[in-house]
Structures are given as structure tokens and as C-alpha cells.
Short mmCIF file of C-alpha atoms in Angstrom, two decimals:
data_model
loop_
_atom_site.label_atom_id
_atom_site.label_comp_id
_atom_site.label_asym_id
_atom_site.label_seq_id
_atom_site.Cartn_x
_atom_site.Cartn_y
_atom_site.Cartn_z
CA UNK A 25 0.00 0.00 0.00
CA UNK A 26 2.74 2.45 0.88
CA UNK A 27 4.44 1.55 -2.39
CA UNK A 28 1.30 2.41 -4.28
CA UNK A 29 1.00 5.74 -2.58
CA UNK A 30 4.64 6.52 -3.25
CA UNK A 31 4.16 5.66 -6.87
CA UNK A 32 1.08 7.84 -6.97
CA UNK A 33 2.58 10.95 -5.54
CA UNK A 34 5.76 10.39 -7.45
CA UNK A 35 7.75 12.25 -4.87
CA UNK A 36 9.16 9.32 -2.96
CA UNK A 37 7.42 10.70 0.10
CA UNK A 38 4.03 9.69 1.36
CA UNK A 39 1.44 12.36 0.67
CA UNK A 40 -0.74 12.69 3.74
CA UNK A 41 -3.64 13.70 1.50
CA UNK A 42 -3.64 10.37 -0.30
CA UNK A 43 -5.56 7.75 1.63
CA UNK A 44 -6.39 4.20 0.73
CA UNK A 45 -10.12 3.57 1.11
CA UNK A 46 -13.11 1.74 -0.35
CA UNK A 47 -15.58 3.53 -2.62
CA UNK A 48 -18.12 3.00 0.18
CA UNK A 49 -15.99 5.03 2.58
CA UNK A 50 -15.03 7.61 -0.05
CA UNK A 51 -18.73 8.32 -0.72
CA UNK A 52 -19.50 8.43 3.00
CA UNK A 53 -16.71 10.91 3.53
CA UNK A 54 -17.82 13.06 0.59
CA UNK A 55 -21.38 13.21 1.96
CA UNK A 56 -20.09 14.10 5.41
CA UNK A 57 -18.12 17.00 3.94
CA UNK A 58 -21.00 18.14 1.72
CA UNK A 59 -23.26 18.36 4.81
CA UNK A 60 -20.58 20.28 6.70
CA UNK A 61 -19.86 22.67 3.81
CA UNK A 62 -23.40 23.42 2.72
CA UNK A 63 -26.02 24.00 5.44
CA UNK A 64 -28.76 23.75 2.78
CA UNK A 65 -27.86 20.17 1.87
CA UNK A 66 -30.09 17.35 3.13
CA UNK A 67 -29.82 13.59 2.71
CA UNK A 68 -32.78 11.24 2.79
CA UNK A 69 -34.10 7.96 1.50
CA UNK A 70 -35.16 4.50 2.63
CA UNK A 71 -32.94 3.46 5.58
CA UNK A 72 -30.56 6.40 4.99
CA UNK A 73 -30.93 7.75 8.50
CA UNK A 74 -30.79 5.44 11.49
CA UNK A 75 -29.46 2.40 9.65
CA UNK A 76 -26.97 4.40 7.58
CA UNK A 77 -28.12 2.94 4.27
CA UNK A 78 -28.21 -0.67 3.14
CA UNK A 79 -24.68 -0.21 1.78
CA UNK A 80 -23.60 1.96 4.75
CA UNK A 81 -22.94 4.94 2.50
CA UNK A 82 -24.75 7.29 4.90
CA UNK A 83 -23.41 5.51 7.99
CA UNK A 84 -23.01 7.79 11.00
CA UNK A 85 -24.24 10.89 9.19
CA UNK A 86 -27.53 11.20 11.06
CA UNK A 87 -25.93 11.04 14.49
CA UNK A 88 -23.31 13.58 13.40
CA UNK A 89 -25.45 16.07 11.47
CA UNK A 90 -28.85 15.56 13.06
CA UNK A 91 -32.23 14.17 12.09
CA UNK A 92 -33.15 17.35 10.21
CA UNK A 93 -30.28 16.88 7.77
CA UNK A 94 -30.20 13.09 7.36
CA UNK A 95 -33.44 11.18 7.63
CA UNK A 96 -35.47 8.12 6.72
CA UNK A 97 -38.38 8.25 4.33
CA UNK A 98 -41.35 5.96 3.83
CA UNK A 99 -40.96 3.20 1.28
CA UNK A 100 -42.17 5.38 -1.60
CA UNK A 101 -39.76 6.57 -4.28
CA UNK A 102 -42.33 8.91 -5.81
CA UNK A 103 -42.46 10.60 -2.40
CA UNK A 104 -38.67 10.75 -2.05
CA UNK A 105 -38.28 12.50 -5.39
CA UNK A 106 -41.46 14.54 -5.05
CA UNK A 107 -40.17 15.86 -1.74
CA UNK A 108 -36.85 16.66 -3.45
CA UNK A 109 -38.71 18.92 -5.87
CA UNK A 110 -40.36 20.83 -3.05
CA UNK A 111 -37.15 21.12 -1.05
CA UNK A 112 -35.25 22.38 -4.10
CA UNK A 113 -37.97 24.97 -4.78
CA UNK A 114 -37.59 26.12 -1.16
CA UNK A 115 -33.85 26.63 -1.60
CA UNK A 116 -32.48 23.35 -0.29
CA UNK A 117 -29.90 21.11 -1.98
CA UNK A 118 -31.44 17.65 -1.65
CA UNK A 119 -29.28 14.53 -1.97
CA UNK A 120 -31.94 11.82 -2.10
CA UNK A 121 -31.11 8.15 -2.43
CA UNK A 122 -33.06 5.59 -4.37
CA UNK A 123 -32.03 2.42 -2.59
CA UNK A 124 -31.57 0.37 -5.77
CA UNK A 125 -31.58 1.12 -9.49
CA UNK A 126 -34.81 -0.76 -10.18
CA UNK A 127 -36.62 1.21 -7.47
CA UNK A 128 -36.30 4.38 -9.55
CA UNK A 129 -39.17 3.35 -11.82
CA UNK A 130 -41.95 4.47 -9.43
CA UNK A 131 -40.27 7.92 -9.35
CA UNK A 132 -39.86 8.36 -13.11
CA UNK A 133 -42.74 10.84 -13.20
CA UNK A 134 -41.11 13.06 -10.55
CA UNK A 135 -37.68 12.77 -12.19
CA UNK A 136 -38.76 13.31 -15.80
CA UNK A 137 -41.76 15.63 -15.47
CA UNK A 138 -40.64 17.79 -12.53
CA UNK A 139 -36.95 17.57 -11.63
CA UNK A 140 -35.59 17.53 -15.19
CA UNK A 141 -37.68 20.42 -16.50
CA UNK A 142 -38.59 22.70 -13.58
CA UNK A 143 -35.67 25.01 -14.38
CA UNK A 144 -36.75 25.19 -18.03
CA UNK A 145 -40.42 25.57 -17.14
CA UNK A 146 -39.75 28.41 -14.72
CA UNK A 147 -37.37 30.26 -17.04
CA UNK A 148 -34.51 29.61 -14.71
CA UNK A 149 -36.18 30.86 -11.56
CA UNK A 150 -36.60 27.41 -10.00
CA UNK A 151 -33.37 25.46 -10.50
CA UNK A 152 -33.28 21.91 -9.17
CA UNK A 153 -29.89 21.41 -7.49
CA UNK A 154 -30.66 17.76 -6.72
CA UNK A 155 -28.06 14.98 -6.62
CA UNK A 156 -29.90 11.68 -6.88
CA UNK A 157 -27.72 8.82 -5.67
CA UNK A 158 -28.62 5.48 -7.24
CA UNK A 159 -26.68 2.31 -6.33
CA UNK A 160 -26.55 0.88 -9.84
CA UNK A 161 -25.59 -1.95 -12.17
CA UNK A 162 -25.25 -5.64 -11.28
CA UNK A 163 -22.62 -7.98 -9.93
CA UNK A 164 -23.69 -8.66 -6.34
CA UNK A 165 -26.01 -11.64 -6.82
CA UNK A 166 -29.08 -9.68 -5.77
CA UNK A 167 -32.73 -10.31 -6.69
CA UNK A 168 -34.82 -8.55 -9.33
CA UNK A 169 -34.69 -4.73 -9.49
CA UNK A 170 -31.28 -4.73 -7.74
CA UNK A 171 -28.96 -5.03 -10.74
CA UNK A 172 -30.23 -2.75 -13.47
CA UNK A 173 -28.49 -0.16 -15.59
CA UNK A 174 -30.69 2.87 -16.21
CA UNK A 175 -28.14 5.26 -17.70
CA UNK A 176 -29.72 5.36 -21.18
CA UNK A 177 -33.13 6.07 -19.67
CA UNK A 178 -31.82 9.03 -17.66
CA UNK A 179 -29.44 10.28 -20.36
CA UNK A 180 -32.36 10.51 -22.77
CA UNK A 181 -34.17 13.05 -20.60
CA UNK A 182 -33.32 16.69 -21.38
CA UNK A 183 -32.37 18.55 -18.22
CA UNK A 184 -30.64 15.68 -16.44
CA UNK A 185 -26.93 15.07 -16.09
CA UNK A 186 -25.71 11.53 -15.52
CA UNK A 187 -22.40 10.45 -14.03
CA UNK A 188 -20.90 7.18 -12.80
CA UNK A 189 -17.58 6.89 -10.95
CA UNK A 190 -15.34 3.86 -11.43
CA UNK A 191 -12.85 4.41 -8.59
CA UNK A 192 -12.95 5.59 -4.96
CA UNK A 193 -11.05 8.74 -5.94
CA UNK A 194 -13.56 9.64 -8.65
CA UNK A 195 -16.47 8.70 -6.39
CA UNK A 196 -15.29 11.12 -3.71
CA UNK A 197 -14.63 14.05 -6.04
CA UNK A 198 -17.47 13.53 -8.52
CA UNK A 199 -20.04 13.35 -5.70
CA UNK A 200 -18.73 16.55 -4.13
CA UNK A 201 -18.71 18.17 -7.57
CA UNK A 202 -22.24 16.96 -8.42
CA UNK A 203 -23.58 18.33 -5.12
CA UNK A 204 -22.42 21.82 -6.03
CA UNK A 205 -24.10 21.84 -9.46
CA UNK A 206 -27.22 23.95 -10.00
CA UNK A 207 -28.66 21.16 -12.19
CA UNK A 208 -30.05 17.77 -11.26
CA UNK A 209 -27.40 15.05 -11.46
CA UNK A 210 -28.14 11.32 -11.48
CA UNK A 211 -25.20 9.80 -9.62
CA UNK A 212 -24.92 6.10 -10.50
CA UNK A 213 -22.79 4.23 -7.99
CA UNK A 214 -21.39 0.91 -9.27
CA UNK A 215 -22.48 -1.19 -6.31
CA UNK A 216 -20.21 -4.13 -7.18
CA UNK A 217 -17.23 -1.78 -6.68
CA UNK A 218 -18.30 -0.42 -3.28
CA UNK A 219 -15.82 -2.58 -1.38
CA UNK A 220 -12.79 -2.20 -3.67
CA UNK A 221 -10.13 -0.04 -2.12
CA UNK A 222 -8.07 2.49 -3.98
CA UNK A 223 -6.05 5.65 -3.40
CA UNK A 224 -8.04 8.83 -2.89
CA UNK A 225 -6.32 12.19 -3.00
CA UNK A 226 -8.55 14.18 -0.70
CA UNK A 227 -6.80 17.45 -1.48
CA UNK A 228 -6.83 17.40 -5.24
CA UNK A 229 -9.44 16.22 -7.68
CA UNK A 230 -6.98 16.85 -10.46
CA UNK A 231 -4.82 13.96 -9.50
CA UNK A 232 -6.23 11.19 -11.62
CA UNK A 233 -5.24 8.36 -9.35
CA UNK A 234 -6.28 5.40 -11.46
CA UNK A 235 -4.56 6.73 -14.54
CA UNK A 236 -1.64 7.59 -12.33
CA UNK A 237 -1.62 4.01 -11.14
CA UNK A 238 -1.30 2.83 -14.72
CA UNK A 239 1.36 5.43 -15.41
CA UNK A 240 -0.82 7.49 -17.70
CA UNK A 241 -2.07 10.50 -15.79
CA UNK A 242 -4.40 12.23 -18.18
CA UNK A 243 -4.39 15.37 -16.11
CA UNK A 244 -7.72 14.50 -14.61
CA UNK A 245 -10.66 16.70 -15.39
CA UNK A 246 -13.76 16.01 -13.34
CA UNK A 247 -16.06 17.17 -16.09
CA UNK A 248 -14.75 14.83 -18.74
CA UNK A 249 -13.67 11.29 -19.52
CA UNK A 250 -10.30 9.94 -18.46
CA UNK A 251 -7.80 7.70 -20.17
CA UNK A 252 -7.22 4.92 -17.66
CA UNK A 253 -4.71 3.03 -19.79
CA UNK A 254 -3.03 4.18 -22.95
CA UNK A 255 -2.88 1.96 -26.00
CA UNK A 256 -2.25 2.13 -29.75
CA UNK A 257 -4.49 -0.45 -31.43
CA UNK A 258 -8.00 -0.18 -30.04
CA UNK A 259 -10.07 1.81 -27.52
CA UNK A 260 -12.33 0.13 -24.98
CA UNK A 261 -14.98 2.61 -23.85
CA UNK A 262 -16.65 1.87 -20.51
CA UNK A 263 -18.04 3.34 -17.29
CA UNK A 264 -18.87 2.20 -13.78
CA UNK A 265 -17.90 -1.36 -12.91
CA UNK A 266 -17.00 -2.20 -16.52
CA UNK A 267 -13.91 0.02 -16.36
CA UNK A 268 -12.12 -2.41 -14.04
CA UNK A 269 -13.12 -5.34 -16.25
CA UNK A 270 -11.87 -3.57 -19.38
CA UNK A 271 -8.54 -2.95 -17.65
CA UNK A 272 -8.26 -6.70 -17.04
CA UNK A 273 -9.08 -7.33 -20.69
CA UNK A 274 -6.46 -4.80 -21.80
CA UNK A 275 -3.79 -6.65 -19.81
CA UNK A 276 -4.83 -9.97 -21.38
CA UNK A 277 -4.88 -8.45 -24.87
CA UNK A 278 -1.34 -7.23 -24.31
CA UNK A 279 -0.27 -10.90 -23.97
CA UNK A 280 -1.41 -11.31 -27.58
CA UNK A 281 0.41 -8.21 -28.76
CA UNK A 282 -2.68 -6.00 -28.91
CA UNK A 283 -2.24 -2.64 -27.21
CA UNK A 284 -5.61 -1.55 -25.83
CA UNK A 285 -6.53 1.90 -24.56
CA UNK A 286 -9.21 2.09 -21.87
CA UNK A 287 -11.38 5.19 -21.71
CA UNK A 288 -13.60 5.73 -18.66
CA UNK A 289 -16.41 8.03 -19.79
CA UNK A 290 -17.42 9.02 -16.24
CA UNK A 291 -20.10 11.44 -17.53
CA UNK A 292 -22.84 9.66 -19.47
CA UNK A 293 -24.70 12.92 -20.06
CA UNK A 294 -23.09 14.96 -21.41
CA UNK A 295 -20.65 12.50 -23.00
CA UNK A 296 -17.11 13.76 -23.53
CA UNK A 297 -17.15 13.54 -27.34
CA UNK A 298 -13.74 15.20 -27.58
CA UNK A 299 -12.11 12.47 -25.49
CA UNK A 300 -13.71 9.84 -27.72
CA UNK A 301 -12.43 11.63 -30.83
CA UNK A 302 -8.93 11.96 -29.43
CA UNK A 303 -8.67 8.36 -28.30
CA UNK A 304 -10.25 6.63 -31.29
CA UNK A 305 -8.63 9.14 -33.65
CA UNK A 306 -5.40 7.59 -32.48
CA UNK A 307 -6.35 3.90 -32.19
CA UNK A 308 -8.83 3.83 -35.13
CA UNK A 309 -10.76 0.97 -33.54
CA UNK A 310 -13.32 1.00 -30.74
CA UNK A 311 -15.41 -1.38 -28.64
CA UNK A 312 -17.93 0.01 -26.18
CA UNK A 313 -18.82 -2.13 -23.19
CA UNK A 314 -21.84 -1.77 -20.93
CA UNK A 315 -24.01 -3.87 -18.65
CA UNK A 316 -27.29 -2.44 -19.90
CA UNK A 317 -29.21 -4.24 -22.68
CA UNK A 318 -27.96 -3.73 -26.24
CA UNK A 319 -30.90 -2.11 -27.98
CA UNK A 320 -30.99 1.68 -27.57
CA UNK A 321 -28.28 1.40 -24.94
CA UNK A 322 -25.73 4.15 -24.49
CA UNK A 323 -23.31 2.12 -26.62
CA UNK A 324 -25.27 3.24 -29.69
CA UNK A 325 -24.77 6.88 -28.72
CA UNK A 326 -21.06 6.34 -28.15
CA UNK A 327 -20.74 4.54 -31.50
CA UNK A 328 -22.42 7.46 -33.28
CA UNK A 329 -20.19 10.05 -31.60
CA UNK A 330 -17.11 8.06 -32.63
CA UNK A 331 -18.39 7.63 -36.17
CA UNK A 332 -19.09 11.35 -36.38
CA UNK A 333 -15.54 12.32 -35.50
CA UNK A 334 -13.51 9.37 -36.79
CA UNK A 335 -15.45 8.01 -39.80
CA UNK A 336 -12.66 8.61 -42.29
CA UNK A 337 -10.00 6.79 -40.31
CA UNK A 338 -11.98 4.02 -38.58
CA UNK A 339 -10.65 0.56 -39.42
CA UNK A 340 -13.94 -1.15 -38.51
CA UNK A 341 -17.46 -0.37 -37.33
CA UNK A 342 -17.64 0.28 -33.60
CA UNK A 343 -18.50 -2.94 -31.76
CA UNK A 344 -20.78 -3.15 -28.74
CA UNK A 345 -20.39 -5.75 -26.00
CA UNK A 346 -23.36 -5.42 -23.66
CA UNK A 347 -25.97 -7.13 -21.57
CA UNK A 348 -28.75 -8.88 -23.47
CA UNK A 349 -32.21 -7.65 -24.42
CA UNK A 350 -33.82 -9.45 -21.51
CA UNK A 351 -34.84 -8.38 -18.01
CA UNK A 352 -31.84 -8.45 -15.69
CA UNK A 353 -31.51 -12.10 -14.62
CA UNK A 354 -31.34 -13.56 -11.14
CA UNK A 355 -27.96 -13.73 -9.39
CA UNK A 356 -27.06 -17.23 -10.58
CA UNK A 357 -27.16 -16.13 -14.23
CA UNK A 358 -25.48 -12.79 -13.68
CA UNK A 359 -22.07 -13.91 -14.97
CA UNK A 360 -23.66 -14.93 -18.26
CA UNK A 361 -25.41 -11.58 -18.61
CA UNK A 362 -22.77 -9.03 -17.67
CA UNK A 363 -20.07 -8.70 -20.38
CA UNK A 364 -17.33 -11.07 -19.28
CA UNK A 365 -13.68 -11.15 -20.29
CA UNK A 366 -14.18 -13.60 -23.15
CA UNK A 367 -17.13 -11.72 -24.64
CA UNK A 368 -15.12 -8.50 -24.61
CA UNK A 369 -12.13 -10.28 -26.17
CA UNK A 370 -14.45 -11.63 -28.88
CA UNK A 371 -15.66 -8.08 -29.52
CA UNK A 372 -12.08 -6.93 -29.89
CA UNK A 373 -11.33 -9.84 -32.24
CA UNK A 374 -14.31 -8.95 -34.45
CA UNK A 375 -12.97 -5.42 -34.82
CA UNK A 376 -9.41 -6.56 -35.43
CA UNK A 377 -10.32 -8.97 -38.21
CA UNK A 378 -12.79 -6.67 -39.99
CA UNK A 379 -11.87 -6.04 -43.61
CA UNK A 380 -13.51 -3.55 -45.96
CA UNK A 381 -15.00 -4.74 -49.20
CA UNK B 7 -14.03 -3.59 11.44
CA UNK B 8 -17.38 -1.88 11.79
CA UNK B 9 -20.02 -2.09 14.49
CA UNK B 10 -23.64 -2.77 13.72
CA UNK B 11 -26.26 -2.18 16.39
CA UNK B 12 -29.44 -4.27 16.39
CA UNK B 13 -32.36 -2.62 18.18
CA UNK B 14 -35.16 -4.58 19.80
CA UNK B 15 -37.78 -5.21 17.11
CA UNK B 16 -41.53 -5.25 17.68
CA UNK B 17 -42.02 -8.91 18.62
CA UNK B 18 -45.78 -8.90 18.12
CA UNK B 19 -48.35 -6.56 16.75
CA UNK B 20 -47.71 -3.22 18.36
CA UNK B 21 -45.77 -4.42 21.40
CA UNK B 22 -43.70 -1.66 22.94
CA UNK B 23 -41.25 -3.55 25.16
CA UNK B 24 -39.83 -6.91 26.18
CA UNK B 25 -38.15 -8.30 29.28
CA UNK B 26 -34.84 -10.14 29.08
CA UNK B 27 -35.10 -13.63 30.56
CA UNK B 28 -31.69 -15.02 29.67
CA UNK B 29 -28.87 -14.19 27.29
CA UNK B 30 -27.72 -17.16 25.21
CA UNK B 31 -24.60 -15.40 23.91
CA UNK B 32 -21.94 -13.25 25.53
CA UNK B 33 -19.59 -10.47 24.42
CA UNK B 34 -16.63 -11.76 22.46
CA UNK B 35 -18.59 -14.69 21.07
CA UNK B 36 -18.85 -15.29 17.31
CA UNK B 37 -22.45 -15.97 16.29
CA UNK B 38 -24.06 -17.21 13.09
CA UNK B 39 -27.15 -15.88 11.40
CA UNK B 40 -30.33 -17.35 12.94
CA UNK B 41 -28.45 -18.56 16.02
CA UNK B 42 -30.63 -17.97 19.14
CA UNK B 43 -29.38 -14.81 20.88
CA UNK B 44 -31.63 -14.20 23.83
CA UNK B 45 -34.79 -15.39 25.56
CA UNK B 46 -37.31 -12.59 25.87
CA UNK B 47 -40.74 -12.28 27.45
CA UNK B 48 -43.42 -9.96 26.15
CA UNK B 49 -46.97 -9.40 27.35
CA UNK B 50 -47.99 -12.03 24.82
CA UNK B 51 -45.37 -14.76 24.99
CA UNK B 52 -41.85 -15.86 25.82
CA UNK B 53 -39.61 -16.48 22.82
CA UNK B 54 -36.07 -16.97 21.57
CA UNK B 55 -34.81 -14.22 19.30
CA UNK B 56 -32.60 -15.47 16.43
CA UNK B 57 -29.59 -13.45 15.29
CA UNK B 58 -30.32 -11.24 12.26
CA UNK B 59 -26.75 -11.72 11.04
CA UNK B 60 -23.36 -13.31 11.59
CA UNK B 61 -20.72 -11.41 13.54
CA UNK B 62 -18.83 -11.06 16.78
CA UNK B 63 -20.86 -9.89 19.76
CA UNK B 64 -19.42 -6.64 21.11
CA UNK B 65 -22.06 -5.58 23.64
CA UNK B 66 -25.36 -6.84 24.98
CA UNK B 67 -27.93 -4.56 26.57
CA UNK B 68 -30.04 -5.52 29.55
CA UNK B 69 -29.50 -8.12 32.28
CA UNK B 70 -32.10 -10.84 33.05
CA UNK B 71 -35.15 -9.09 34.45
CA UNK B 72 -34.48 -5.78 32.67
CA UNK B 73 -37.12 -4.32 30.37
CA UNK B 74 -36.06 -2.95 26.99
CA UNK B 75 -38.22 -0.68 24.84
CA UNK B 76 -38.77 -1.51 21.17
CA UNK B 77 -36.22 0.45 19.11
CA UNK B 78 -33.63 0.62 21.87
CA UNK B 79 -30.27 -1.13 21.37
CA UNK B 80 -30.35 -4.83 22.17
CA UNK B 81 -27.04 -6.11 20.87
CA UNK B 82 -24.03 -4.75 18.98
CA UNK B 83 -22.08 -6.84 16.47
CA UNK B 84 -18.63 -6.34 15.03
CA UNK B 85 -18.41 -7.18 11.34
CA UNK B 86 -15.64 -6.90 8.73
CA UNK B 87 -15.62 -3.64 6.76
CA UNK B 88 -16.32 -5.46 3.52
CA UNK B 89 -19.51 -7.08 4.75
CA UNK B 90 -22.18 -6.80 2.08
CA UNK B 91 -25.22 -4.62 2.38
CA UNK B 92 -28.51 -6.10 3.48
CA UNK B 93 -29.06 -7.33 -0.07
CA UNK B 94 -26.53 -9.24 -2.17
CA UNK B 95 -22.96 -10.41 -1.63
CA UNK B 96 -19.53 -8.84 -1.94
CA UNK B 97 -18.01 -9.86 -5.30
CA UNK B 98 -14.89 -12.01 -4.94
CA UNK B 99 -11.63 -10.66 -6.25
CA UNK B 100 -10.67 -13.31 -8.76
CA UNK B 101 -7.73 -13.52 -11.09
CA UNK B 102 -8.95 -12.87 -14.64
CA UNK B 103 -9.58 -16.04 -16.62
CA UNK B 104 -9.73 -16.27 -20.39
CA UNK B 105 -10.45 -18.79 -23.12
CA UNK B 106 -10.37 -16.43 -26.10
CA UNK B 107 -7.03 -15.53 -27.71
CA UNK B 108 -6.64 -12.59 -30.07
CA UNK B 109 -5.00 -12.90 -33.44
CA UNK B 110 -4.59 -10.07 -35.89
CA UNK B 111 -2.39 -8.85 -38.68
CA UNK B 112 -2.12 -5.18 -37.88
CA UNK B 113 -1.11 -2.93 -40.72
CA UNK B 114 0.41 0.02 -38.93
CA UNK B 115 -0.37 2.59 -41.63
#
């Protein structure tokens, strides 16, 4: 661990600001600091208060900041998000939690018809500075409605921003950043990565720790994508939990002499089209990987953005490796549904062997 | 390690308290999920309360004869930091496995 930190800071001395922690703890710490920094911020949701959240993300916050700032709600997502609208209109900065991805459906009306367009509807007089935390994606062997990927649904709605961190460092800084935005942000936490530890530079968001780890610090810009691993032959585009998997695939591809770049989009609305153009402009091949079903998934949007900027130099059509067009399966079948290493390698192979004509 | 407190649940319909008859576990002891923790008596019945989770017992509240209100702490467990949430399991960190090999003739134009 100390070696990692030394490598990260690059100074040979341990930087006291860099701490090794899980994404769970990084998010908890970010929320704690948001509550301390902004007296108008409030956190609420099912089991967020006394229990500290089913994933312990809000652990200890109610006892520290009080029951007026961190509280439990009834089991009614439409109420959680409806209340967020009212609080935002009254000048608060709500940070509601929908306990699991699939529980957002009962609140779609509040999210789409109120939160996303109140600012527009009121000619900018009623902004909705709401950060909606949604433990998202699959990978923890949970039952129905606990493993879904709703990014395309949210990204399609004008007025919403959508972001998903892949590392503890990004989770900490992106959440703090999202909570200061005047616009509603859907914050999709990759729940299968909650327990993975990584370096977090508490002092500087600009230090892109994961890229640093791989020796390719992209300079780190919280509003854009980040190059996690540099490569020459092909770009893997991913977000959330799929970033770590794509890094594994990149290492395996290297054994076969294929140099893969991994791009973590981070923001799924708006998508960093410039980063896509830069990366694929260089590698000329791209595979986009996501857990959500194929049809009308965000992979299609990414493929179009790449085609728009790189059409003349692309060596092959952009491939998509995704979940299937079925409801998210039960835990036992999860490994067959979520893009696994072999399926991603197959996607890469299809791109590599594509020939025009 | 993290501590998780388990408050006395409502053991019937609208009961507000229970009396401790006998503790079946003690601080320091490792318990399994569903292992009997304590014998309690309510105004309706006497019963054994099973453990809601696995963990090491850190503290128990109430000696035999003491009355505990519903919602007050009954027992505190110590659990590893990477214990899963209430739903699902923590994914295992496995070495990547592959069956597919890549082969390509790359023209570096």
C-alpha cells in the first residue's frame, strides 16, 4: 500500500492527503463533507438515517449532522423524489437516495416531469440542485430490481446530467462536484465496486489516481472522460464497474500483442465527445462495453459520436459488448449476462479482423 | 471492522417492550445468522430471538429481568468492513480467466 502511494505521488514521500479507502468510505466521507460545507444540503431515503443505508454509505451521518439533515423516508420513491422537488424549490440542496436502481421506476414521473424540467419551465427561476444517488448496475447476486443499468433512460431526458464513478477517488470528487451543481445530477454508484479499495487524493481532484496508477495521468478533469490506460491499437470505452473489467481485458490483450486503450467516460450525459475523438482518432478501432441491454443502450450513442468524429479513419465499425435484451436475470445467471472477459475479447477480435470490401 | 447495532424489534403486533429472561450469547462470542441470541418475554409470549446476522458480539444490553423498549439497542455486532449490504454479496476478487485468444495482422499505416 505504501508503495502504491509513493508511486502515486511520485515524490518518494508519502502524501498525507492520499488515503487508501473503499468507494463506500469515499462516498460516506464526501457526503459528510458536503453536509458540513453546505447547510442547505439534506440527505434522505429509505434506511438512509438510522441504519446508515443498506450499503452503509450514509453511515453515521444522522448522528453527526442531526435528524433534520439526514433522515429516513417511507418506502415510496415517488415521495422521495417529489419531496426533493419541493425542497429544491424552497432553496435546499437535496441529496436523495433511491435504494436500488430498479426502485427508480416508481419515481420516473417526478424525475422526468418535474426535476428535469422545472428550471426550463420556470425560465430559470426554479433550478433543481438535486443529486440523486442510485446504487446501480449488477454484480452482487441480488434479486430482481437490484442489478439494473438505467443510464440510457436518464441520459435521454433533457435537463438531467448523468455520471458514474469507477474508482474511490472519482467517487469522492465527482459526488462533491455533483452536489455543487445547479442542475439535477443522477449519480450512478457501481455497487459491485463499493468494497474495492483504492487511493483517494482528498486534497486534489486533479490527481487522476487510477490513470496515475497505470502510469498514464491524463491530467484528470472532473467534467470529462479519463484515459485509464493508454494503447495504440483499439479503444475500450466503458463506465462504472465495466472500467475495471476492461482494464483486465487490456492486460490480457497485451499478452497477444494487442495494445488496448481504456477510456472511462465518467459522464454519461453529457458525454465527452472530444475524449472519444482523441482516443479513437489515435487507435482507429473501438469497442464500447456496458451492462445495460444492447438495444438503444448508451453504446449506440457512443458509436455514433465516434463515427461522427472518426469516420474517415476508422478501421472497422464500432463494436458493442453489452448485456442482453432481456430483463436483468437472477444472481445465478449474472455472470452470463454481464459482459465477461471472453465476450469482450471476442468483440475486440471482431474489430481486429474486420476487412472492408 | 465496523459495528452494527441491532435494536429490539416489535415482537408482536404493536408491542412496545420486552423483558430479558436469559442471554444465550456473551460479548466476544462469534455468532451465526439465525443462532438464538436471547430469551425474551413480552406481554404475549416468551420467545427466543434469532440473530439477524453473523458477527462477533461486542455488547449486549439488559441483564435478566431488565425491560427494553422496542427500538432501543439490544445487541451490537462487530463485522468486517467489507460485509455486504442487506441485499446481495460482496463480489470475490478473482484472477482474470480467459479462453479467447486474439490474433490479428495489424497494418500500422
